[in-house]
Short mmCIF file of C-alpha atoms in Angstrom, two decimals:
data_model
loop_
_atom_site.label_atom_id
_atom_site.label_comp_id
_atom_site.label_asym_id
_atom_site.label_seq_id
_atom_site.Cartn_x
_atom_site.Cartn_y
_atom_site.Cartn_z
CA ILE D 199 79.82 6.44 29.54
CA MET D 200 77.54 4.42 32.69
CA HIS D 201 78.55 5.42 35.77
CA ARG D 202 80.13 2.16 38.40
CA LYS D 203 80.64 2.69 42.16
CA ARG D 204 84.40 2.27 41.78
CA TYR D 205 85.33 -0.58 44.29
CA CYS D 206 88.77 -0.50 45.87
CA VAL D 207 89.49 -4.45 47.43
CA ALA D 208 92.38 -4.79 49.80
CA ASN D 209 93.10 -8.83 50.09
CA TRP D 210 95.08 -9.82 52.89
CA LYS D 211 95.31 -12.61 52.03
CA MET D 212 97.09 -14.52 54.06
CA ASN D 213 99.21 -11.21 56.04
CA PHE D 214 98.08 -9.94 59.13
CA ASN D 215 96.35 -10.77 62.59
CA GLY D 216 93.24 -8.92 64.75
CA SER D 217 96.43 -6.92 66.47
CA ASP D 218 97.44 -6.49 62.91
CA ILE D 219 94.76 -5.39 61.56
CA GLN D 220 93.47 -3.14 64.59
CA MET D 221 96.39 -1.21 63.97
CA PHE D 222 96.34 -0.73 60.92
CA LEU D 223 92.44 0.16 60.70
CA SER D 224 93.11 2.48 63.00
CA GLU D 225 95.57 4.52 61.02
CA TRP D 226 92.53 4.36 58.23
CA ASN D 227 89.78 5.59 60.37
CA ASN D 228 92.49 8.22 61.11
CA LYS D 229 92.53 9.15 56.57
CA SER D 230 88.99 11.12 55.29
CA LEU D 231 88.17 9.47 52.31
CA ASN D 232 84.37 8.95 52.26
CA ASN D 233 83.89 9.31 48.66
CA PRO D 234 79.74 8.82 47.67
CA ASN D 235 81.80 6.45 44.77
CA ILE D 236 83.36 4.72 46.16
CA LYS D 237 83.45 1.34 47.98
CA THR D 238 86.32 0.13 49.57
CA ILE D 239 86.08 -3.74 50.79
CA PHE D 240 88.05 -5.30 53.36
CA CYS D 241 89.75 -9.13 53.00
CA PRO D 242 91.46 -10.43 55.71
CA SER D 243 91.59 -14.50 56.55
CA PHE D 244 89.10 -16.10 57.70
CA THR D 245 89.48 -16.08 61.69
CA GLU D 246 89.29 -11.84 61.74
CA LEU D 247 86.54 -12.17 60.14
CA ASN D 248 84.32 -10.95 63.05
CA ILE D 249 86.88 -9.18 64.37
CA THR D 250 87.36 -7.09 61.44
CA ALA D 251 83.02 -6.86 61.25
CA LYS D 252 83.38 -5.14 64.73
CA LEU D 253 86.28 -2.44 64.12
CA LEU D 254 84.52 -1.44 60.51
CA ASN D 255 81.40 -1.72 62.07
CA GLN D 256 80.32 1.94 62.26
CA SER D 257 81.63 2.59 59.51
CA ASN D 258 81.00 2.86 55.31
CA SER D 259 83.70 0.09 54.33
CA LYS D 260 83.07 -4.02 53.72
CA ILE D 261 84.32 -7.19 55.00
CA GLY D 262 85.51 -9.66 52.37
CA ALA D 263 86.43 -13.30 52.35
CA GLN D 264 88.85 -14.32 50.04
CA ASN D 265 87.31 -18.80 49.06
CA VAL D 266 84.89 -20.32 49.94
CA SER D 267 82.78 -23.33 49.94
CA ASN D 268 80.48 -24.50 46.60
CA PHE D 269 78.69 -26.56 49.03
CA SER D 270 76.70 -25.15 51.09
CA LYS D 271 76.07 -26.88 54.63
CA GLY D 272 77.11 -30.80 56.18
CA ALA D 273 80.48 -33.14 56.32
CA PHE D 274 82.96 -31.44 54.14
CA THR D 275 85.87 -30.55 56.89
CA GLY D 276 87.45 -27.46 57.33
CA GLU D 277 85.74 -25.52 54.00
CA VAL D 278 83.68 -22.43 54.87
CA SER D 279 80.29 -21.84 53.81
CA ALA D 280 78.52 -18.91 51.96
CA SER D 281 75.69 -18.72 54.97
CA LEU D 282 78.58 -18.83 56.98
CA ILE D 283 80.88 -16.06 55.61
CA VAL D 284 77.97 -13.44 55.50
CA ASP D 285 77.02 -14.40 59.33
CA SER D 286 80.91 -13.18 60.27
CA GLY D 287 80.04 -10.50 59.24
CA CYS D 288 80.74 -10.46 55.06
CA SER D 289 78.77 -8.32 51.67
CA HIS D 290 82.46 -10.00 49.77
CA VAL D 291 83.76 -12.44 48.39
CA ILE D 292 86.82 -13.42 46.44
CA ILE D 293 86.53 -16.00 44.17
CA GLY D 294 89.32 -18.21 41.93
CA HIS D 295 92.30 -15.08 42.49
CA SER D 296 94.87 -16.67 40.15
CA GLU D 297 97.39 -17.82 43.81
CA ARG D 298 94.26 -20.45 44.18
CA ARG D 299 94.18 -21.42 40.07
CA GLN D 300 97.76 -21.95 40.46
CA TYR D 301 98.54 -23.26 44.19
CA PHE D 302 95.06 -25.25 45.43
CA GLY D 303 93.55 -26.68 41.87
CA GLU D 304 91.09 -23.48 41.67
CA THR D 305 88.79 -24.93 37.67
CA ASN D 306 86.82 -22.49 35.86
CA GLN D 307 84.15 -24.89 36.68
CA SER D 308 85.04 -24.91 40.06
CA VAL D 309 84.84 -20.67 40.67
CA ASN D 310 81.59 -21.09 38.39
CA ARG D 311 80.12 -23.60 41.79
CA LYS D 312 81.59 -20.95 44.22
CA THR D 313 79.37 -18.33 42.44
CA LYS D 314 76.89 -19.98 43.28
CA SER D 315 76.65 -20.63 46.19
CA ALA D 316 77.33 -16.80 46.87
CA LEU D 317 74.72 -15.68 45.07
CA ASN D 318 72.42 -17.87 46.78
CA ALA D 319 73.46 -16.57 49.99
CA GLY D 320 73.55 -13.18 49.58
CA LEU D 321 77.68 -12.40 48.91
CA ILE D 322 78.93 -10.39 46.30
CA PRO D 323 81.36 -12.28 43.93
CA ILE D 324 85.09 -10.92 43.33
CA ILE D 325 85.49 -13.50 39.78
CA CYS D 326 88.73 -13.32 39.11
CA VAL D 327 90.55 -14.19 35.53
CA GLY D 328 93.54 -13.95 33.96
CA GLU D 329 96.28 -14.94 32.00
CA MET D 330 99.60 -16.11 32.72
CA LEU D 331 103.30 -14.27 31.71
CA GLU D 332 102.63 -17.17 29.03
CA ASP D 333 99.84 -17.60 27.82
CA ARG D 334 100.83 -13.90 27.15
CA GLU D 335 104.10 -14.21 25.64
CA ALA D 336 101.55 -17.02 23.04
CA GLY D 337 99.74 -14.34 21.63
CA LYS D 338 96.69 -16.25 24.56
CA THR D 339 96.00 -13.88 26.31
CA GLU D 340 92.02 -13.36 24.92
CA GLN D 341 91.79 -16.38 24.26
CA VAL D 342 91.93 -17.48 28.43
CA VAL D 343 90.67 -14.24 29.71
CA LYS D 344 87.98 -15.47 27.74
CA ASP D 345 87.85 -19.24 28.67
CA HIS D 346 88.34 -17.69 32.54
CA LEU D 347 85.42 -15.70 32.00
CA VAL D 348 82.72 -17.25 30.24
CA ASN D 349 83.18 -20.45 31.38
CA SER D 350 83.49 -19.29 35.14
CA ILE D 351 80.09 -17.42 35.03
CA ALA D 352 78.16 -19.78 32.33
CA LYS D 353 74.03 -20.13 33.69
CA LEU D 354 74.33 -16.97 35.82
CA THR D 355 70.62 -15.00 35.31
CA GLU D 356 71.86 -11.19 34.47
CA GLU D 357 70.26 -10.07 37.47
CA GLN D 358 72.91 -13.16 38.84
CA ILE D 359 76.10 -11.20 37.05
CA LEU D 360 74.45 -7.81 38.18
CA ASN D 361 75.50 -8.94 41.64
CA SER D 362 78.54 -9.92 40.52
CA VAL D 363 82.23 -7.74 39.98
CA ILE D 364 84.74 -9.28 37.52
CA ALA D 365 88.08 -8.40 38.69
CA TYR D 366 91.72 -9.03 35.78
CA GLU D 367 94.66 -9.72 37.63
CA PRO D 368 96.74 -10.95 34.76
CA VAL D 369 98.74 -13.75 36.44
CA TRP D 370 102.67 -12.44 35.39
CA ALA D 371 102.17 -8.83 37.01
CA ILE D 372 100.87 -10.70 40.95
CA GLY D 373 103.68 -9.49 43.11
CA THR D 374 106.04 -9.81 39.74
CA GLY D 375 107.06 -5.51 39.86
CA LYS D 376 105.81 -5.98 36.33
CA THR D 377 102.11 -3.93 36.40
CA ALA D 378 100.49 -3.59 32.97
CA THR D 379 100.99 -0.68 30.34
CA PRO D 380 97.11 1.69 30.56
CA ASP D 381 96.73 0.31 27.24
CA GLN D 382 96.65 -3.59 28.17
CA ALA D 383 94.85 -3.48 30.90
CA GLN D 384 91.64 -0.84 29.23
CA GLU D 385 92.30 -3.56 25.69
CA VAL D 386 91.52 -6.73 28.31
CA HIS D 387 88.54 -4.72 29.97
CA ALA D 388 87.05 -3.95 27.12
CA LEU D 389 87.55 -7.04 26.10
CA ILE D 390 85.74 -8.57 29.48
CA ARG D 391 82.81 -5.84 28.55
CA SER D 392 82.78 -7.15 25.18
CA VAL D 393 82.14 -10.52 26.09
CA LEU D 394 79.37 -9.22 28.42
CA SER D 395 77.85 -7.57 25.97
CA ASP D 396 78.01 -10.60 23.29
CA THR D 397 76.43 -13.06 26.85
CA TYR D 398 73.67 -11.16 28.62
CA SER D 399 71.48 -9.78 25.52
CA SER D 400 69.94 -6.44 27.18
CA ALA D 401 71.32 -3.07 26.44
CA ASN D 402 73.62 -1.83 29.37
CA VAL D 403 73.78 -5.11 31.37
CA ALA D 404 78.03 -5.22 30.07
CA ASP D 405 77.95 -1.30 30.78
CA ARG D 406 76.86 -1.44 34.72
CA ILE D 407 79.17 -4.15 34.86
CA ARG D 408 82.26 -2.54 37.10
CA ILE D 409 85.62 -4.70 36.51
CA GLN D 410 88.27 -4.19 38.48
CA TYR D 411 92.82 -4.78 37.53
CA GLY D 412 93.68 -6.89 39.36
CA GLY D 413 98.47 -6.92 39.31
CA SER D 414 100.81 -4.55 41.22
CA VAL D 415 98.39 -2.56 42.35
CA THR D 416 100.62 0.72 43.81
CA PRO D 417 100.08 4.47 44.31
CA ALA D 418 102.77 5.49 41.38
CA ASN D 419 100.86 3.65 38.59
CA ALA D 420 97.59 3.80 40.23
CA VAL D 421 96.10 7.14 38.57
CA ALA D 422 97.06 6.04 35.24
CA LEU D 423 95.21 2.76 35.30
CA LEU D 424 92.23 3.56 37.15
CA SER D 425 91.61 6.51 34.89
CA GLN D 426 90.80 4.05 31.88
CA PRO D 427 87.86 3.39 30.41
CA ASP D 428 86.82 0.01 31.78
CA VAL D 429 89.04 0.12 34.48
CA ASP D 430 86.39 0.24 37.43
CA GLY D 431 89.11 -0.21 40.86
CA ALA D 432 91.62 -1.77 41.54
CA LEU D 433 92.09 -5.51 42.93
CA VAL D 434 95.36 -5.03 45.77
CA GLY D 435 97.26 -7.24 47.29
CA GLY D 436 100.48 -6.10 48.55
CA ALA D 437 100.13 -1.95 49.10
CA SER D 438 97.44 -2.76 51.19
CA LEU D 439 99.08 -3.83 54.37
CA GLU D 440 99.87 -0.29 54.71
CA ALA D 441 96.73 2.11 55.41
CA GLU D 442 99.02 4.84 53.88
CA PRO D 443 99.51 3.48 50.58
CA PHE D 444 96.46 2.06 50.03
CA ALA D 445 94.58 5.17 50.55
CA ASP D 446 96.80 6.62 48.00
CA ILE D 447 95.46 3.71 45.58
CA VAL D 448 91.47 4.57 46.64
CA LYS D 449 91.91 8.92 46.46
CA ALA D 450 93.34 8.12 42.91
CA ALA D 451 90.61 6.31 42.09
CA GLN D 452 88.22 9.13 42.29
CA PRO D 453 86.65 10.00 40.36
#
């Protein structure tokens, strides 16, 4: 298997003000986790990007936003463009998270536009795909995941997809305490890689793309999930709100 640098992403969602982040990171900095094979990325709210960037200035960790506008600038009140996100110190952005699809009308088409907008500004998009419980129960996992993926990455060039990350998030496993089994996760990650391999003809494009798992990742299940051959790290929600469990997940990701 090709060596892919793993990502562990802390998606803080709508939690953590500046002093929470300061407390978290002062505890985080005591942990010696400088493994060159793992990249940690912290994703605070838009309003906290600058302070997070200042606090992480000397570290190997990166910063990501949780969303981005598909417009590059102009009269779009309340929107935040990719170049403004870069200006706040970010290198990454989460796009099409299941909560955004579920509550805020995000579609594959808007994910596709936002992804292009992020890439044009030099951000690395973390593109999220995943099925709901009713899809899985109806045996439609493969169909839904394929549909999300193909349409979300539509018309991306090889170079663009190589600068992107895919995250598989089974919606039924987010915040529910249910987790996909390592086999279920591996099966969908392998499916995603095979769709990428069908989409991009050159050899090994699909092998080079990182595919993360996100769905109630905890220190208890991280080792089993992250030891699967096609799982290249974790997109962590709840367990990233405390330094200790998140550090344990990062340790579990060490190849």
